CSV table of C-alpha atoms in Angstrom, one decimal:
chain,number,residue,atom,x,y,z
A,2,MET,CA,-93.4,-29.0,-95.5
A,3,SER,CA,-95.5,-30.5,-92.7
A,4,GLU,CA,-97.9,-27.4,-92.5
A,5,THR,CA,-98.5,-26.5,-96.0
A,6,LYS,CA,-99.5,-29.4,-98.2
A,7,PHE,CA,-97.0,-30.2,-100.9
A,8,GLU,CA,-98.0,-29.3,-104.4
A,9,PRO,CA,-95.8,-30.7,-107.2
A,10,LYS,CA,-94.4,-28.4,-109.9
A,11,ILE,CA,-94.8,-30.1,-113.1
A,12,ILE,CA,-93.1,-28.9,-116.4
A,13,ALA,CA,-94.8,-30.0,-119.7
A,14,PHE,CA,-92.8,-29.9,-122.8
A,15,LEU,CA,-95.4,-30.1,-125.5
A,16,CYS,CA,-95.4,-30.2,-129.2
A,17,ASN,CA,-97.3,-27.4,-130.9
A,18,TRP,CA,-99.2,-29.7,-133.4
A,19,CYS,CA,-100.7,-32.3,-131.3
A,20,THR,CA,-100.3,-32.2,-127.4
A,21,TYR,CA,-100.6,-28.4,-127.4
A,22,ALA,CA,-103.8,-28.4,-129.4
A,23,GLY,CA,-105.0,-31.3,-127.3
A,24,ALA,CA,-104.5,-29.3,-124.1
A,25,ASP,CA,-106.3,-26.3,-125.7
A,26,LEU,CA,-109.1,-28.5,-126.6
A,27,ALA,CA,-109.4,-29.7,-123.0
A,28,GLY,CA,-109.7,-26.0,-122.0
A,29,THR,CA,-112.3,-25.2,-124.7
A,30,GLY,CA,-114.2,-28.3,-123.6
A,31,ARG,CA,-114.1,-26.7,-120.1
A,32,LYS,CA,-112.6,-29.8,-118.7
A,33,GLU,CA,-111.0,-29.5,-115.3
A,34,TYR,CA,-107.5,-30.9,-114.4
A,35,GLN,CA,-105.1,-30.0,-111.6
A,36,ALA,CA,-103.3,-26.8,-112.1
A,37,ASN,CA,-99.7,-27.9,-111.3
A,38,VAL,CA,-98.7,-28.0,-114.6
A,39,ARG,CA,-96.6,-25.4,-116.5
A,40,ILE,CA,-96.7,-25.9,-120.4
A,41,ILE,CA,-93.7,-25.1,-122.6
A,42,LYS,CA,-94.6,-25.2,-126.2
A,43,LEU,CA,-92.1,-26.2,-128.8
A,44,PRO,CA,-92.4,-27.0,-132.4
A,45,CYS,CA,-91.9,-30.7,-132.1
A,46,THR,CA,-90.6,-33.3,-129.6
A,47,GLY,CA,-87.9,-34.0,-131.9
A,48,GLY,CA,-86.6,-30.8,-131.0
A,49,ILE,CA,-86.2,-31.2,-127.4
A,50,ASP,CA,-82.8,-31.4,-126.0
A,51,PRO,CA,-82.3,-33.7,-123.0
A,52,LEU,CA,-80.8,-30.5,-121.5
A,53,PHE,CA,-84.2,-29.0,-121.3
A,54,LEU,CA,-85.1,-31.8,-118.8
A,55,ILE,CA,-82.1,-31.4,-116.9
A,56,LYS,CA,-82.4,-27.5,-116.7
A,57,ALA,CA,-86.1,-27.9,-115.6
A,58,PHE,CA,-85.0,-30.0,-112.6
A,59,GLU,CA,-82.3,-27.5,-111.8
A,60,ARG,CA,-84.9,-24.9,-111.8
A,61,GLY,CA,-87.0,-26.7,-109.4
A,62,ALA,CA,-89.3,-29.0,-111.2
A,63,ASP,CA,-90.6,-31.8,-109.4
A,64,GLY,CA,-91.7,-33.7,-112.4
A,65,ILE,CA,-91.6,-33.4,-116.4
A,66,LEU,CA,-93.9,-34.3,-119.0
A,67,VAL,CA,-92.8,-34.8,-122.5
A,68,SER,CA,-95.6,-35.2,-124.9
A,69,GLY,CA,-96.2,-35.2,-128.8
A,70,CYS,CA,-97.9,-36.5,-131.8
A,71,HIS,CA,-98.7,-40.0,-131.9
A,72,PRO,CA,-96.0,-42.1,-134.2
A,73,GLY,CA,-97.0,-41.8,-137.7
A,74,ASP,CA,-98.7,-38.4,-137.0
A,75,CYS,CA,-95.6,-35.9,-136.8
A,76,HIS,CA,-96.0,-32.7,-138.5
A,77,TYR,CA,-92.4,-33.0,-139.6
A,78,ASN,CA,-92.8,-36.8,-140.5
A,79,SER,CA,-90.2,-38.1,-138.2
A,80,GLY,CA,-89.5,-35.8,-135.4
A,81,ASN,CA,-91.3,-38.0,-132.8
A,82,TYR,CA,-89.6,-41.1,-133.9
A,83,HIS,CA,-86.2,-39.5,-133.4
A,84,ALA,CA,-87.4,-38.2,-130.0
A,85,ARG,CA,-88.5,-41.7,-129.1
A,86,ARG,CA,-85.0,-43.2,-129.8
A,87,ARG,CA,-83.6,-40.2,-127.5
A,88,TRP,CA,-85.9,-40.8,-124.5
A,89,ASN,CA,-85.2,-44.7,-125.0
A,90,VAL,CA,-81.5,-44.2,-123.8
A,91,PHE,CA,-81.9,-40.9,-121.9
A,92,ARG,CA,-84.5,-42.4,-119.5
A,93,PRO,CA,-82.5,-45.4,-118.4
A,94,LEU,CA,-79.4,-43.1,-117.9
A,95,LEU,CA,-81.3,-40.8,-115.3
A,96,GLU,CA,-82.6,-44.0,-113.7
A,97,PHE,CA,-79.0,-45.3,-113.4
A,98,CYS,CA,-78.0,-42.0,-111.8
A,99,GLY,CA,-80.9,-42.6,-109.2
A,100,ILE,CA,-83.5,-40.2,-110.6
A,101,ASN,CA,-87.0,-42.0,-110.3
A,102,PRO,CA,-88.3,-42.6,-113.8
A,103,ASP,CA,-91.9,-41.5,-112.6
A,104,ARG,CA,-90.7,-38.0,-112.5
A,105,ILE,CA,-90.2,-37.9,-116.2
A,106,GLN,CA,-93.1,-39.1,-118.2
A,107,PHE,CA,-93.8,-39.4,-122.0
A,108,SER,CA,-97.1,-39.6,-123.8
A,109,TRP,CA,-98.6,-39.3,-127.2
A,110,ILE,CA,-101.4,-37.0,-127.1
A,111,SER,CA,-103.2,-35.9,-130.3
A,112,ALA,CA,-104.9,-32.7,-131.0
A,113,ALA,CA,-108.3,-34.5,-130.5
A,114,GLU,CA,-107.6,-36.1,-127.3
A,115,GLY,CA,-108.3,-33.5,-124.6
A,116,GLY,CA,-109.7,-36.1,-122.3
A,117,LYS,CA,-106.4,-38.1,-122.6
A,118,TRP,CA,-104.4,-34.9,-121.6
A,119,VAL,CA,-106.7,-34.3,-118.6
A,120,GLU,CA,-105.9,-38.0,-117.6
A,121,THR,CA,-102.2,-37.8,-118.1
A,122,ILE,CA,-102.0,-34.5,-116.3
A,123,ASN,CA,-104.0,-36.0,-113.3
A,124,GLY,CA,-101.9,-39.1,-113.5
A,125,ILE,CA,-98.4,-37.4,-113.4
A,126,VAL,CA,-99.5,-34.8,-110.7
A,127,ASP,CA,-100.8,-37.6,-108.4
A,128,ALA,CA,-97.7,-39.8,-108.9
A,129,VAL,CA,-95.3,-37.0,-108.3
A,130,ARG,CA,-97.3,-35.8,-105.3
A,131,GLU,CA,-96.9,-39.4,-103.8
A,132,LEU,CA,-93.2,-39.2,-104.6
A,133,GLY,CA,-92.8,-35.8,-102.8
A,134,PRO,CA,-90.7,-32.9,-103.8
A,135,PHE,CA,-87.6,-33.6,-105.6
A,136,GLU,CA,-85.6,-32.6,-102.7
A,137,SER,CA,-82.4,-34.6,-103.5
A,138,TYR,CA,-82.1,-32.6,-106.7
A,139,GLN,CA,-83.2,-29.4,-105.2
A,140,LYS,CA,-80.8,-29.7,-102.4
A,141,LEU,CA,-77.7,-30.2,-104.4
A,142,ASN,CA,-75.1,-27.6,-103.4
A,143,THR,CA,-74.6,-24.6,-105.7
A,144,ILE,CA,-72.1,-21.6,-105.3
A,145,GLY,CA,-74.2,-18.5,-105.5
A,146,PRO,CA,-77.7,-20.2,-106.1
A,147,GLU,CA,-79.1,-16.6,-106.9
A,148,VAL,CA,-76.8,-16.4,-109.9
A,149,SER,CA,-76.9,-20.0,-111.3
A,150,VAL,CA,-80.5,-20.9,-110.4
A,151,SER,CA,-83.0,-18.3,-110.0
A,152,GLY,CA,-86.6,-18.4,-108.5
A,153,GLY,CA,-87.0,-22.0,-108.5
A,154,ALA,CA,-84.4,-23.2,-106.2
A,155,THR,CA,-84.8,-20.3,-103.7
A,156,ALA,CA,-88.7,-21.0,-103.6
A,157,ALA,CA,-88.1,-24.9,-103.3
A,158,SER,CA,-85.7,-24.5,-100.5
A,159,SER,CA,-88.0,-22.2,-98.6
A,160,GLU,CA,-90.7,-24.7,-99.2
A,161,THR,CA,-88.8,-27.5,-98.0
A,162,GLY,CA,-86.7,-25.8,-95.1
B,15,MET,CA,-43.4,-57.2,-133.7
B,16,ILE,CA,-41.7,-53.8,-132.6
B,17,GLU,CA,-39.3,-54.3,-135.5
B,18,GLU,CA,-42.2,-55.0,-137.8
B,19,LEU,CA,-43.7,-51.8,-136.6
B,20,ARG,CA,-40.9,-49.9,-137.2
B,21,LYS,CA,-40.0,-51.3,-140.6
B,22,LYS,CA,-43.7,-50.4,-141.7
B,23,ALA,CA,-43.4,-46.9,-140.2
B,24,GLU,CA,-40.0,-46.2,-141.9
B,25,GLU,CA,-41.4,-47.5,-145.3
B,26,LEU,CA,-44.6,-45.4,-145.2
B,27,LEU,CA,-42.7,-42.3,-144.3
B,28,LYS,CA,-39.9,-42.9,-146.9
B,29,ASN,CA,-42.2,-43.3,-149.7
B,30,ASP,CA,-44.3,-40.3,-148.7
B,31,THR,CA,-47.6,-42.4,-148.2
B,32,VAL,CA,-48.1,-40.5,-144.9
B,33,LYS,CA,-46.3,-37.4,-143.2
B,34,VAL,CA,-46.6,-38.6,-139.7
B,35,VAL,CA,-47.0,-41.8,-137.9
B,36,PHE,CA,-48.9,-41.5,-134.6
B,37,GLY,CA,-47.4,-44.4,-132.3
B,38,TYR,CA,-46.4,-45.4,-129.0
B,39,GLY,CA,-43.1,-44.6,-127.5
B,40,GLU,CA,-41.4,-45.6,-124.2
B,41,GLY,CA,-42.4,-43.5,-121.1
B,42,SER,CA,-40.7,-42.1,-118.4
B,43,VAL,CA,-40.9,-45.7,-116.6
B,44,PRO,CA,-41.1,-49.0,-118.1
B,45,GLU,CA,-44.8,-49.3,-117.0
B,46,ARG,CA,-45.9,-46.4,-119.0
B,47,THR,CA,-45.8,-45.5,-122.9
B,48,ARG,CA,-46.5,-42.1,-124.3
B,49,PRO,CA,-47.8,-41.0,-127.6
B,50,VAL,CA,-45.2,-40.2,-130.2
B,51,PHE,CA,-45.4,-38.4,-133.5
B,52,ILE,CA,-42.7,-39.6,-135.9
B,53,THR,CA,-42.3,-37.4,-139.0
B,54,LYS,CA,-38.7,-38.5,-140.0
B,55,PRO,CA,-37.9,-42.2,-141.2
B,56,GLU,CA,-34.8,-42.1,-139.0
B,57,ASP,CA,-36.7,-41.6,-135.9
B,58,VAL,CA,-38.7,-44.8,-136.1
B,59,ASN,CA,-36.7,-46.5,-133.4
B,60,LYS,CA,-38.8,-44.4,-130.9
B,61,LEU,CA,-41.7,-46.7,-131.7
B,62,THR,CA,-42.4,-49.3,-129.4
B,63,TRP,CA,-45.1,-51.9,-128.4
B,64,ASN,CA,-46.0,-53.5,-125.2
B,65,LYS,CA,-49.0,-54.3,-122.9
B,66,TYR,CA,-48.7,-50.6,-121.6
B,67,CYS,CA,-49.9,-49.3,-124.8
B,68,VAL,CA,-53.4,-48.7,-123.5
B,69,TYR,CA,-54.2,-45.3,-125.1
B,70,ASN,CA,-56.3,-44.7,-128.0
B,71,LEU,CA,-54.3,-42.6,-130.4
B,72,THR,CA,-57.4,-41.7,-132.6
B,73,THR,CA,-57.9,-38.7,-130.2
B,74,TYR,CA,-55.2,-36.9,-132.0
B,75,LEU,CA,-57.3,-36.9,-135.2
B,76,LYS,CA,-59.4,-34.1,-133.8
B,77,ARG,CA,-56.6,-32.0,-132.5
B,78,GLN,CA,-55.4,-29.1,-134.6
B,79,GLU,CA,-51.6,-29.3,-133.7
B,80,THR,CA,-51.6,-32.8,-135.0
B,81,ARG,CA,-53.7,-32.5,-137.9
B,82,LYS,CA,-51.2,-29.8,-139.2
B,83,LEU,CA,-48.6,-32.5,-139.5
B,84,GLY,CA,-50.3,-33.8,-142.8
B,85,LYS,CA,-51.9,-37.4,-143.4
B,86,PRO,CA,-51.2,-39.6,-140.5
B,87,ALA,CA,-50.6,-43.5,-140.2
B,88,LEU,CA,-52.0,-44.7,-136.8
B,89,ILE,CA,-50.9,-47.5,-134.8
B,90,LEU,CA,-54.4,-49.0,-133.9
B,91,LYS,CA,-55.6,-51.9,-131.7
B,92,GLY,CA,-58.8,-53.4,-132.6
B,93,CYS,CA,-60.7,-51.4,-129.9
B,94,ASP,CA,-59.1,-48.1,-131.3
B,95,ALA,CA,-60.1,-49.1,-134.9
B,96,ARG,CA,-63.6,-49.0,-134.0
B,97,THR,CA,-63.3,-45.4,-133.4
B,98,ILE,CA,-62.2,-45.0,-136.7
B,99,ILE,CA,-65.5,-46.7,-138.1
B,100,VAL,CA,-67.7,-44.3,-136.1
B,101,LEU,CA,-65.5,-41.1,-137.3
B,102,LEU,CA,-66.0,-42.4,-140.8
B,103,LYS,CA,-69.7,-42.7,-140.3
B,104,GLU,CA,-69.8,-39.3,-138.6
B,105,CYS,CA,-68.0,-37.7,-141.5
B,106,GLN,CA,-65.1,-36.6,-139.3
B,107,ILE,CA,-62.5,-38.1,-141.6
B,108,LYS,CA,-62.1,-39.5,-145.0
B,109,ARG,CA,-61.0,-43.1,-145.2
B,110,GLU,CA,-58.1,-41.9,-147.7
B,111,ASP,CA,-56.9,-39.3,-145.3
B,112,VAL,CA,-55.8,-41.8,-142.7
B,113,TYR,CA,-53.4,-44.8,-143.0
B,114,ILE,CA,-54.3,-47.6,-140.3
B,115,ILE,CA,-51.5,-49.8,-139.2
B,116,GLY,CA,-53.6,-52.4,-137.3
B,117,VAL,CA,-52.0,-54.4,-134.6
B,118,THR,CA,-53.5,-57.5,-132.9
B,119,CYS,CA,-53.6,-57.4,-129.4
B,120,ASP,CA,-54.3,-59.9,-126.6
B,121,GLY,CA,-55.2,-57.1,-123.9
B,122,VAL,CA,-53.2,-54.2,-122.4
B,123,GLY,CA,-52.8,-52.8,-118.9
B,124,ASP,CA,-51.4,-54.4,-115.8
B,125,PRO,CA,-53.5,-55.5,-114.4
B,126,LEU,CA,-55.6,-56.2,-117.4
B,127,ALA,CA,-57.8,-53.2,-118.3
B,128,GLU,CA,-61.5,-53.7,-117.9
B,129,LYS,CA,-62.3,-52.8,-121.5
B,130,CYS,CA,-60.0,-55.9,-122.5
B,131,LYS,CA,-62.1,-58.4,-120.5
B,132,ALA,CA,-64.8,-58.9,-122.9
B,133,CYS,CA,-62.9,-58.1,-126.0
B,134,ASP,CA,-63.9,-59.1,-129.4
B,135,VAL,CA,-61.8,-57.3,-131.7
B,136,HIS,CA,-58.5,-58.9,-131.0
B,137,THR,CA,-57.8,-58.3,-134.8
B,138,PRO,CA,-59.0,-54.9,-135.8
B,139,LEU,CA,-62.1,-54.6,-138.1
B,140,ILE,CA,-60.5,-52.0,-140.4
B,141,TYR,CA,-56.8,-51.7,-141.3
B,142,ASP,CA,-54.4,-51.1,-144.4
B,143,ASP,CA,-51.7,-53.0,-142.9
B,144,LEU,CA,-51.9,-55.7,-140.2
B,145,VAL,CA,-48.8,-56.3,-137.8
B,146,GLY,CA,-48.9,-59.3,-135.6
B,147,GLU,CA,-50.5,-62.7,-135.8
B,148,LYS,CA,-54.1,-62.8,-136.8
B,149,ARG,CA,-56.3,-63.8,-134.0
B,150,GLU,CA,-60.0,-65.1,-134.2
B,151,ASN,CA,-62.5,-62.5,-132.9
B,152,LYS,CA,-64.8,-64.5,-130.8
B,153,GLU,CA,-68.1,-62.8,-129.8
B,154,VAL,CA,-68.8,-62.4,-126.1
B,155,PRO,CA,-72.4,-62.9,-124.9
B,156,PHE,CA,-74.4,-59.7,-124.1
B,157,GLU,CA,-74.4,-60.3,-120.2
B,158,GLU,CA,-70.9,-60.8,-120.0
B,159,ARG,CA,-70.1,-57.7,-122.0
B,160,TYR,CA,-71.9,-55.7,-119.5
B,161,ALA,CA,-71.4,-57.6,-116.3
B,162,GLU,CA,-69.5,-54.7,-114.9
B,163,LEU,CA,-72.9,-52.8,-114.8
B,164,ASP,CA,-74.8,-55.6,-112.5
B,165,GLU,CA,-74.0,-54.4,-109.2
B,166,TYR,CA,-74.7,-51.0,-109.8
B,167,GLU,CA,-78.1,-51.8,-111.5
B,168,LYS,CA,-79.1,-53.8,-108.6
B,169,LEU,CA,-78.8,-50.8,-106.2
B,170,GLY,CA,-82.0,-49.0,-105.0
B,171,GLU,CA,-82.9,-45.6,-106.4
B,172,LYS,CA,-81.7,-43.9,-103.2
B,173,GLU,CA,-78.2,-45.7,-103.2
B,174,LYS,CA,-77.9,-45.0,-106.8
B,175,TRP,CA,-78.3,-41.3,-106.2
B,176,GLU,CA,-76.1,-41.4,-103.3
B,177,PHE,CA,-73.4,-43.4,-105.1
B,178,TRP,CA,-73.3,-41.1,-108.1
B,179,GLN,CA,-73.4,-38.0,-106.0
B,180,LYS,CA,-70.4,-39.2,-104.2
B,181,GLN,CA,-68.7,-39.7,-107.3
B,182,PHE,CA,-69.9,-36.4,-109.1
B,183,GLU,CA,-69.1,-34.1,-106.0
B,184,LYS,CA,-65.4,-35.0,-106.7
B,185,CYS,CA,-65.7,-33.5,-110.3
B,186,ILE,CA,-63.4,-30.5,-110.7
B,187,LYS,CA,-64.7,-29.7,-114.2
B,188,CYS,CA,-61.4,-30.2,-115.7
B,189,TYR,CA,-62.8,-31.5,-118.8
B,190,ALA,CA,-60.1,-33.9,-119.2
B,191,CYS,CA,-62.8,-36.5,-120.1
B,192,SER,CA,-64.1,-34.8,-123.2
B,193,ASN,CA,-60.8,-33.6,-124.2
B,194,ILE,CA,-59.3,-37.1,-124.5
B,195,CYS,CA,-62.1,-38.7,-125.9
B,196,PRO,CA,-61.8,-39.2,-129.7
B,197,LEU,CA,-65.5,-38.8,-130.2
B,198,CYS,CA,-66.0,-35.5,-128.4
B,199,PHE,CA,-65.0,-33.5,-131.4
B,200,CYS,CA,-67.2,-30.5,-131.2
B,201,ASP,CA,-65.2,-27.3,-131.8
B,202,ARG,CA,-67.4,-25.7,-129.1
B,203,CYS,CA,-68.5,-28.0,-126.5
B,204,ILE,CA,-72.1,-27.4,-125.0
B,205,VAL,CA,-70.4,-26.6,-121.6
B,206,GLU,CA,-68.5,-23.6,-123.3
B,207,LYS,CA,-71.8,-22.0,-124.5
B,208,ASN,CA,-73.2,-19.3,-122.2
B,209,GLN,CA,-76.0,-17.7,-124.1
B,210,PRO,CA,-78.0,-19.4,-122.6
B,211,GLN,CA,-75.8,-21.0,-119.9
B,212,TRP,CA,-77.0,-24.7,-120.3
B,213,ILE,CA,-74.4,-26.2,-117.9
B,214,ASP,CA,-73.2,-24.3,-114.9
B,215,PRO,CA,-69.2,-24.0,-115.3
B,216,SER,CA,-68.7,-24.0,-111.5
B,217,ALA,CA,-67.8,-27.4,-110.1
B,218,HIS,CA,-70.8,-27.6,-107.8
B,219,ALA,CA,-72.8,-30.6,-107.2
B,220,ARG,CA,-75.7,-29.3,-109.3
B,221,GLY,CA,-73.5,-28.4,-112.3
B,222,ASN,CA,-71.5,-31.6,-112.0
B,223,LEU,CA,-74.5,-33.7,-112.3
B,224,SER,CA,-75.6,-31.9,-115.4
B,225,TRP,CA,-72.1,-32.1,-116.9
B,226,ASN,CA,-71.5,-35.6,-116.4
B,227,VAL,CA,-75.0,-36.7,-117.5
B,228,THR,CA,-74.8,-34.5,-120.5
B,229,ARG,CA,-71.3,-35.6,-121.5
B,230,ALA,CA,-72.4,-39.5,-121.3
B,231,TYR,CA,-75.6,-38.9,-123.0
B,232,HIS,CA,-73.8,-37.3,-126.1
B,233,LEU,CA,-71.8,-40.3,-126.4
B,234,ALA,CA,-75.0,-42.7,-126.5
B,235,GLY,CA,-74.7,-45.2,-129.2
B,236,ARG,CA,-71.3,-43.9,-130.2
B,237,CYS,CA,-68.9,-44.7,-127.4
B,238,ILE,CA,-66.7,-47.5,-128.3
B,239,ASN,CA,-65.5,-48.3,-124.9
B,240,CYS,CA,-61.9,-47.2,-125.0
B,241,GLU,CA,-62.3,-46.2,-121.4
B,242,GLU,CA,-60.0,-43.2,-122.0
B,243,CYS,CA,-62.3,-40.7,-120.1
B,244,GLN,CA,-62.2,-42.9,-116.9
B,245,ARG,CA,-58.4,-43.5,-117.4
B,246,VAL,CA,-57.6,-39.6,-117.3
B,247,CYS,CA,-60.2,-38.6,-114.7
B,248,PRO,CA,-57.8,-36.9,-112.1
B,249,VAL,CA,-60.4,-37.7,-109.2
B,250,ASP,CA,-61.2,-41.3,-110.5
B,251,ILE,CA,-65.0,-40.9,-111.3
B,252,PRO,CA,-66.0,-44.3,-112.9
B,253,LEU,CA,-67.1,-42.4,-116.0
B,254,ASN,CA,-67.1,-45.5,-118.2
B,255,LEU,CA,-69.9,-47.0,-116.2
B,256,LEU,CA,-72.1,-44.4,-117.5
B,257,ASN,CA,-71.0,-44.8,-121.0
B,258,LYS,CA,-71.5,-48.5,-120.7
B,259,LYS,CA,-74.9,-48.3,-119.3
B,260,LEU,CA,-75.9,-46.2,-122.4
B,261,ALA,CA,-74.2,-48.6,-124.8
B,262,LYS,CA,-76.2,-51.3,-123.0
B,263,GLU,CA,-79.4,-49.5,-123.7
B,264,ALA,CA,-78.4,-48.7,-127.4
B,265,GLU,CA,-77.8,-52.2,-128.0
B,266,ARG,CA,-80.8,-53.6,-126.3
B,267,SER,CA,-83.3,-51.1,-127.8
B,268,PHE,CA,-81.7,-50.6,-131.2
B,269,ASN,CA,-79.7,-53.9,-131.7
B,270,TYR,CA,-76.7,-51.5,-132.4
B,271,ARG,CA,-73.1,-51.5,-131.3
B,272,PRO,CA,-71.1,-48.6,-132.7
B,273,GLY,CA,-67.8,-49.3,-134.6
B,274,TYR,CA,-68.5,-52.8,-135.9
B,275,ASN,CA,-70.0,-52.3,-139.2
B,276,ILE,CA,-69.5,-49.4,-141.5
B,277,ASP,CA,-72.9,-50.1,-143.3
B,278,ASP,CA,-74.8,-49.6,-140.0
B,279,GLU,CA,-76.9,-46.4,-139.6
B,280,LEU,CA,-76.0,-44.3,-136.6
B,281,ALA,CA,-78.2,-45.3,-133.8
B,282,MET,CA,-79.2,-41.8,-133.0
B,283,SER,CA,-79.6,-40.2,-136.5
B,284,THR,CA,-82.2,-42.9,-137.5
B,285,TYR,CA,-85.3,-44.4,-136.1
B,286,LYS,CA,-87.3,-47.7,-136.7
B,287,GLU,CA,-91.3,-47.6,-136.7
B,288,ASP,CA,-91.4,-50.2,-134.2
B,289,ASP,CA,-88.9,-48.8,-131.8
B,290,GLU,CA,-89.6,-49.7,-128.1
B,291,GLN,CA,-92.3,-47.3,-126.5
B,292,GLU,CA,-93.8,-49.0,-123.6
B,293,PHE,CA,-92.8,-46.2,-121.3
B,294,PHE,CA,-95.1,-43.9,-123.4
B,295,LYS,CA,-98.5,-43.3,-122.2
């Protein structure tokens, strides 16, 4: 770690209708942002099970972004409201277990907000870079890491080791 | 009170109101009780009631083998009766399919169980018959109810992580916590699903974290704090701390407490337009 600079791995769970289109707009607008983010497109933030987030950490994510439509703008009317309730309890639970809440961020970005997407991504990448790799999670003991956690963990352990 | 309970059970079985009575029976030692399932009126003397009746009998409403016995009457303390309200709200039982013999209670366990320290349901909120003298249900202030959490919430990020890792590493994935839980009623738990494998079945640190966080999260806004998960845990993980933390957050954010009011909407299946969102960017 001391030789190569740490580059955080950020997984972004985006809703198809707003934030994904917003990220697309940033692209067509030729806006530049840090390339640490891996996007996973889903129909709606309301369909994001907290297990997705846990799995992302298991597979070596250093930070996670969940982003969807602004309240009132949901393509399915209320998906983002339900999601908001979920994160309202899930976030404190992770914090209670000792996971820094800065590693899991939430935002509302509409299809017109390419600029906000760039800011948000740069923000989370900088924040997580400051925090460093999520070693405490990645170092959790597993039996047969090749079977239970593929690429992510091995890459992470070679980085950190 | 024991006599009154037995008489009530006998009457219900004799006039065929119910087919079985779920109650507490004497255990192998005086400090223990065990669940008993009375199907014949002549067996009602097996029923007992004392301060060691800590279990939550509503968990048997989800088991196939006890469901088979027919319509049950359950002997329920105030806290246990809250489970019934949640189960009714979640469409797991119909009101007419259970008969509730409520018992008033001043606390169980020796020493007094943690759940009893801030009890505000000495008299059950839902029952068909009440046994014992009616007590006043005094509300306990918010801070006092969640006082147990204070010392853990005060810890720093690293200390929290280390504390919970030390706890979770003991987990042997026996799933006693979810088996005993009256509100973990899915026929097939997420942990048993393996396409894809969401939660690693091996009892290693990584899988244990996923399992324990997920189990607790699935009870968010539902757990009625019966502490059964914690009681049955063979390796003494303080599971109820996680449940309590979620209950606290649900109450703080949504002003909702499960099992108190049958007219309340379930916290996680509804929303308000002005729900808290300061953590959203």
